[in-house]
mmCIF file of C-alpha atoms in Angstrom:
data_model
loop_
_atom_site.group_PDB
_atom_site.id
_atom_site.type_symbol
_atom_site.label_atom_id
_atom_site.label_comp_id
_atom_site.label_asym_id
_atom_site.label_seq_id
_atom_site.Cartn_x
_atom_site.Cartn_y
_atom_site.Cartn_z
ATOM 1 C CA MET A 1010 137.219 174.583 82.727
ATOM 2 C CA ASP A 1011 133.908 175.350 81.019
ATOM 3 C CA GLU A 1012 133.331 178.934 79.952
ATOM 4 C CA GLU A 1013 130.595 180.708 81.829
ATOM 5 C CA VAL A 1014 128.304 182.212 79.189
ATOM 6 C CA VAL A 1015 126.601 185.404 80.326
ATOM 7 C CA SER A 1016 123.632 185.598 78.023
ATOM 8 C CA GLN A 1017 120.861 187.215 80.043
ATOM 9 C CA PRO A 1018 120.705 190.098 82.498
ATOM 10 C CA LEU A 1019 119.869 187.594 85.271
ATOM 11 C CA ASP A 1020 123.205 185.840 84.605
ATOM 12 C CA LEU A 1021 124.914 189.058 85.773
ATOM 13 C CA VAL A 1022 122.955 188.925 89.002
ATOM 14 C CA ARG A 1023 123.942 185.296 89.410
ATOM 15 C CA LEU A 1024 127.615 186.328 89.329
ATOM 16 C CA SER A 1025 126.950 188.449 92.399
ATOM 17 C CA LEU A 1026 125.738 185.599 94.629
ATOM 18 C CA ASP A 1027 127.510 185.692 98.003
ATOM 19 C CA GLU A 1028 128.832 189.129 97.151
ATOM 20 C CA ARG A 1029 127.700 192.413 98.635
ATOM 21 C CA ILE A 1030 125.364 194.313 96.314
ATOM 22 C CA TYR A 1031 123.527 197.625 96.159
ATOM 23 C CA VAL A 1032 119.800 197.598 95.469
ATOM 24 C CA LYS A 1033 117.840 200.694 94.523
ATOM 25 C CA MET A 1034 114.135 200.340 95.394
ATOM 26 C CA ARG A 1035 110.906 202.174 94.870
ATOM 27 C CA GLY A 1036 109.976 204.724 97.534
ATOM 28 C CA ASP A 1037 113.435 206.354 97.657
ATOM 29 C CA ARG A 1038 114.966 203.359 99.421
ATOM 30 C CA GLU A 1039 118.360 201.785 98.947
ATOM 31 C CA LEU A 1040 119.749 198.592 100.359
ATOM 32 C CA THR A 1041 123.218 197.158 100.638
ATOM 33 C CA GLY A 1042 123.640 193.550 101.652
ATOM 34 C CA ARG A 1043 125.079 190.115 100.809
ATOM 35 C CA LEU A 1044 123.087 188.402 98.038
ATOM 36 C CA HIS A 1045 121.989 184.882 99.104
ATOM 37 C CA ALA A 1046 119.124 184.245 96.702
ATOM 38 C CA PHE A 1047 117.167 185.726 93.817
ATOM 39 C CA ASP A 1048 114.673 184.704 91.148
ATOM 40 C CA GLN A 1049 113.295 185.937 87.846
ATOM 41 C CA HIS A 1050 110.894 188.322 89.701
ATOM 42 C CA MET A 1051 113.938 189.872 91.411
ATOM 43 C CA ASN A 1052 112.704 188.636 94.760
ATOM 44 C CA LEU A 1053 115.866 188.611 96.870
ATOM 45 C CA VAL A 1054 117.196 187.277 100.162
ATOM 46 C CA LEU A 1055 119.935 189.536 101.519
ATOM 47 C CA GLY A 1056 122.101 189.147 104.652
ATOM 48 C CA GLU A 1057 123.800 191.829 106.805
ATOM 49 C CA VAL A 1058 121.546 194.490 105.250
ATOM 50 C CA GLU A 1059 121.696 198.242 105.608
ATOM 51 C CA GLU A 1060 118.639 200.147 104.427
ATOM 52 C CA LEU A 1061 118.726 203.894 103.605
ATOM 53 C CA ILE A 1062 115.451 205.755 103.350
ATOM 54 C CA THR A 1063 115.605 209.273 101.959
ATOM 55 C CA VAL A 1064 112.873 211.572 103.283
ATOM 56 C CA VAL A 1065 112.270 215.025 101.859
ATOM 57 C CA GLU A 1066 110.497 217.417 104.215
ATOM 58 C CA PHE A 1067 108.978 220.642 103.105
ATOM 59 C CA ASN A 1068 108.540 223.399 105.694
ATOM 60 C CA GLU A 1069 105.447 225.427 104.880
ATOM 61 C CA ALA A 1070 106.504 228.302 107.082
ATOM 62 C CA THR A 1071 110.023 228.870 105.795
ATOM 63 C CA GLN A 1072 109.346 227.338 102.315
ATOM 64 C CA GLU A 1073 112.491 225.269 102.810
ATOM 65 C CA GLU A 1074 113.133 221.714 101.715
ATOM 66 C CA SER A 1075 115.138 219.499 104.030
ATOM 67 C CA VAL A 1076 116.460 216.070 103.187
ATOM 68 C CA ARG A 1077 116.869 213.397 105.879
ATOM 69 C CA VAL A 1078 118.285 209.906 105.553
ATOM 70 C CA ILE A 1079 117.049 207.134 107.846
ATOM 71 C CA LYS A 1080 119.322 204.133 108.319
ATOM 72 C CA LYS A 1081 118.068 200.676 109.376
ATOM 73 C CA GLY A 1082 119.833 197.334 109.675
ATOM 74 C CA TYR A 1083 118.587 193.773 109.273
ATOM 75 C CA GLU A 1084 120.367 190.443 109.780
ATOM 76 C CA MET A 1085 118.451 188.589 107.085
ATOM 77 C CA LEU A 1086 115.829 190.135 104.814
ATOM 78 C CA PHE A 1087 113.484 188.837 102.027
ATOM 79 C CA VAL A 1088 112.781 191.565 99.499
ATOM 80 C CA ARG A 1089 109.744 191.323 97.212
ATOM 81 C CA GLY A 1090 110.828 191.773 93.579
ATOM 82 C CA ASP A 1091 108.129 194.209 92.555
ATOM 83 C CA GLY A 1092 109.818 196.917 94.687
ATOM 84 C CA VAL A 1093 113.262 196.513 93.127
ATOM 85 C CA ILE A 1094 114.485 199.053 90.509
ATOM 86 C CA LEU A 1095 118.081 198.060 90.070
ATOM 87 C CA VAL A 1096 120.797 195.746 91.425
ATOM 88 C CA SER A 1097 124.503 196.472 91.120
ATOM 89 C CA PRO A 1098 127.864 195.915 92.898
ATOM 90 C CA PRO A 1099 128.248 198.354 95.728
ATOM 91 C CA MET A 1100 129.311 201.865 94.717
ATOM 92 C CA ARG A 1101 132.916 202.681 95.534
ATOM 93 C CA MET B 1149 109.167 178.189 93.320
ATOM 94 C CA LEU B 1150 112.465 178.868 95.107
ATOM 95 C CA PHE B 1151 111.091 181.366 97.550
ATOM 96 C CA TYR B 1152 107.950 179.336 98.192
ATOM 97 C CA SER B 1153 110.188 176.400 99.271
ATOM 98 C CA PHE B 1154 112.340 178.834 101.237
ATOM 99 C CA PHE B 1155 109.433 180.162 103.207
ATOM 100 C CA LYS B 1156 108.163 176.656 103.844
ATOM 101 C CA THR B 1157 111.410 175.931 105.754
ATOM 102 C CA LEU B 1158 110.693 178.986 107.915
ATOM 103 C CA ILE B 1159 107.227 177.894 109.088
ATOM 104 C CA ASN B 1160 106.833 178.362 112.864
ATOM 105 C CA GLN B 1161 109.625 180.977 112.968
ATOM 106 C CA PRO B 1162 108.981 184.461 114.312
ATOM 107 C CA VAL B 1163 109.185 186.966 111.432
ATOM 108 C CA ILE B 1164 108.466 190.640 110.856
ATOM 109 C CA VAL B 1165 106.504 191.484 107.676
ATOM 110 C CA GLU B 1166 106.841 195.076 106.487
ATOM 111 C CA LEU B 1167 104.042 196.006 104.147
ATOM 112 C CA LYS B 1168 104.041 198.543 101.319
ATOM 113 C CA ASN B 1169 101.857 200.859 103.418
ATOM 114 C CA ASP B 1170 104.728 201.015 106.028
ATOM 115 C CA VAL B 1171 102.884 198.889 108.628
ATOM 116 C CA SER B 1172 105.164 196.275 110.209
ATOM 117 C CA ILE B 1173 103.593 193.139 111.713
ATOM 118 C CA GLN B 1174 105.515 190.680 113.901
ATOM 119 C CA GLY B 1175 104.130 187.146 114.182
ATOM 120 C CA GLN B 1176 104.729 183.425 113.798
ATOM 121 C CA LEU B 1177 104.780 182.231 110.192
ATOM 122 C CA VAL B 1178 102.061 179.592 109.924
ATOM 123 C CA SER B 1179 101.692 179.130 106.202
ATOM 124 C CA VAL B 1180 102.733 180.352 102.783
ATOM 125 C CA ASP B 1181 101.589 179.610 99.214
ATOM 126 C CA GLN B 1182 102.931 179.870 95.671
ATOM 127 C CA PHE B 1183 102.030 183.574 95.479
ATOM 128 C CA LEU B 1184 103.928 184.120 98.693
ATOM 129 C CA ASN B 1185 100.699 185.035 100.489
ATOM 130 C CA ILE B 1186 101.474 184.722 104.214
ATOM 131 C CA LYS B 1187 99.495 183.616 107.253
ATOM 132 C CA LEU B 1188 100.776 184.861 110.601
ATOM 133 C CA GLU B 1189 99.611 183.904 114.034
ATOM 134 C CA ASP B 1190 99.795 185.672 117.372
ATOM 135 C CA ILE B 1191 100.615 188.974 115.785
ATOM 136 C CA SER B 1192 101.767 192.216 117.312
ATOM 137 C CA LEU B 1193 102.018 195.496 115.477
ATOM 138 C CA VAL B 1194 105.586 196.870 115.665
ATOM 139 C CA GLU B 1195 104.471 200.485 116.025
ATOM 140 C CA GLU B 1196 101.291 199.808 117.959
ATOM 141 C CA ASN B 1197 100.608 203.405 118.845
ATOM 142 C CA LYS B 1198 100.981 204.636 115.252
ATOM 143 C CA TYR B 1199 98.943 201.874 113.653
ATOM 144 C CA PRO B 1200 96.261 200.771 116.093
ATOM 145 C CA HIS B 1201 94.032 199.177 113.329
ATOM 146 C CA MET B 1202 94.740 195.617 114.375
ATOM 147 C CA ARG B 1203 94.770 195.712 118.150
ATOM 148 C CA THR B 1204 92.188 192.944 118.507
ATOM 149 C CA VAL B 1205 93.578 190.773 115.692
ATOM 150 C CA LYS B 1206 95.449 187.628 116.677
ATOM 151 C CA ASN B 1207 95.856 185.864 113.303
ATOM 152 C CA CYS B 1208 96.037 187.353 109.846
ATOM 153 C CA PHE B 1209 96.304 186.531 106.171
ATOM 154 C CA ILE B 1210 98.544 188.902 104.157
ATOM 155 C CA ARG B 1211 98.322 189.079 100.370
ATOM 156 C CA GLY B 1212 101.769 188.496 98.919
ATOM 157 C CA SER B 1213 101.656 191.524 96.603
ATOM 158 C CA VAL B 1214 101.471 194.046 99.524
ATOM 159 C CA VAL B 1215 104.629 192.783 101.196
ATOM 160 C CA ARG B 1216 107.767 194.899 100.926
ATOM 161 C CA TYR B 1217 110.096 192.993 103.250
ATOM 162 C CA VAL B 1218 110.093 189.960 105.499
ATOM 163 C CA THR B 1219 112.704 190.030 108.304
ATOM 164 C CA ILE B 1220 113.874 186.573 109.121
ATOM 165 C CA PRO B 1221 116.092 185.196 111.944
ATOM 166 C CA ALA B 1222 119.499 184.810 110.322
ATOM 167 C CA ASP B 1223 120.425 181.630 112.163
ATOM 168 C CA LYS B 1224 117.484 179.793 110.587
ATOM 169 C CA VAL B 1225 118.801 180.249 107.078
ATOM 170 C CA ASP B 1226 121.288 177.924 105.428
ATOM 171 C CA VAL B 1227 122.954 180.398 103.116
ATOM 172 C CA GLY B 1228 125.040 177.834 101.225
ATOM 173 C CA LEU B 1229 121.944 175.824 100.306
ATOM 174 C CA LEU B 1230 120.078 178.983 99.303
ATOM 175 C CA GLN B 1231 122.827 180.222 97.047
ATOM 176 C CA ASP B 1232 123.107 176.859 95.293
ATOM 177 C CA ALA B 1233 119.361 176.769 94.766
ATOM 178 C CA ALA B 1234 119.431 180.316 93.371
ATOM 179 C CA ARG B 1235 122.139 179.388 90.956
ATOM 180 C CA LYS B 1236 120.190 176.487 89.645
ATOM 181 C CA GLU B 1237 116.885 178.390 89.514
ATOM 182 C CA ALA B 1238 118.419 181.196 87.472
ATOM 183 C CA THR B 1239 119.746 178.743 84.837
ATOM 184 C CA GLU B 1240 116.386 176.997 84.652
ATOM 185 C CA ALA B 1241 114.502 180.272 84.223
ATOM 186 C CA ASN B 1242 116.842 181.113 81.362
ATOM 187 C CA LYS B 1243 116.333 177.820 79.543
ATOM 188 C CA LYS B 1244 112.502 178.159 79.506
#
């Protein structure tokens, strides 16, 4: 069997095709989903996606900061690459 | 050109485009180009009360760079084909 040479960072992403991955995005967003497609711009197509949006609210009156997390789900999602910060296997 | 070809297979499907300014637009995908600019027809704003800007607009052109996500019907996607194409595209991008 031929050896798979991992020479470029994108080769690592290629190894994750059809696996679940974690994506950190701009705007305090995180996605987990099954990687179906990607390209050199880090455009992605993910299936069975869960999106987590972290919202920090500041209460003027009490001077308190509160953190909320909004969860959303998508069956199939195209993600534009310019919003992607990092891609990794899901965190255990 | 992978995603350009991918979107061409989705022409005439209902999609939801979420923009970087948090506006979500639902509509029928009419056309796409190499920059992933999108033309939608018969649009409806997902949160109409929050974003009433486009109440009278039926068709729109969206610049590719302002898109954050496009929600697609899962049953219209051949995942096996997509994954194979992505594998090939990655190797080609490396060789260049």
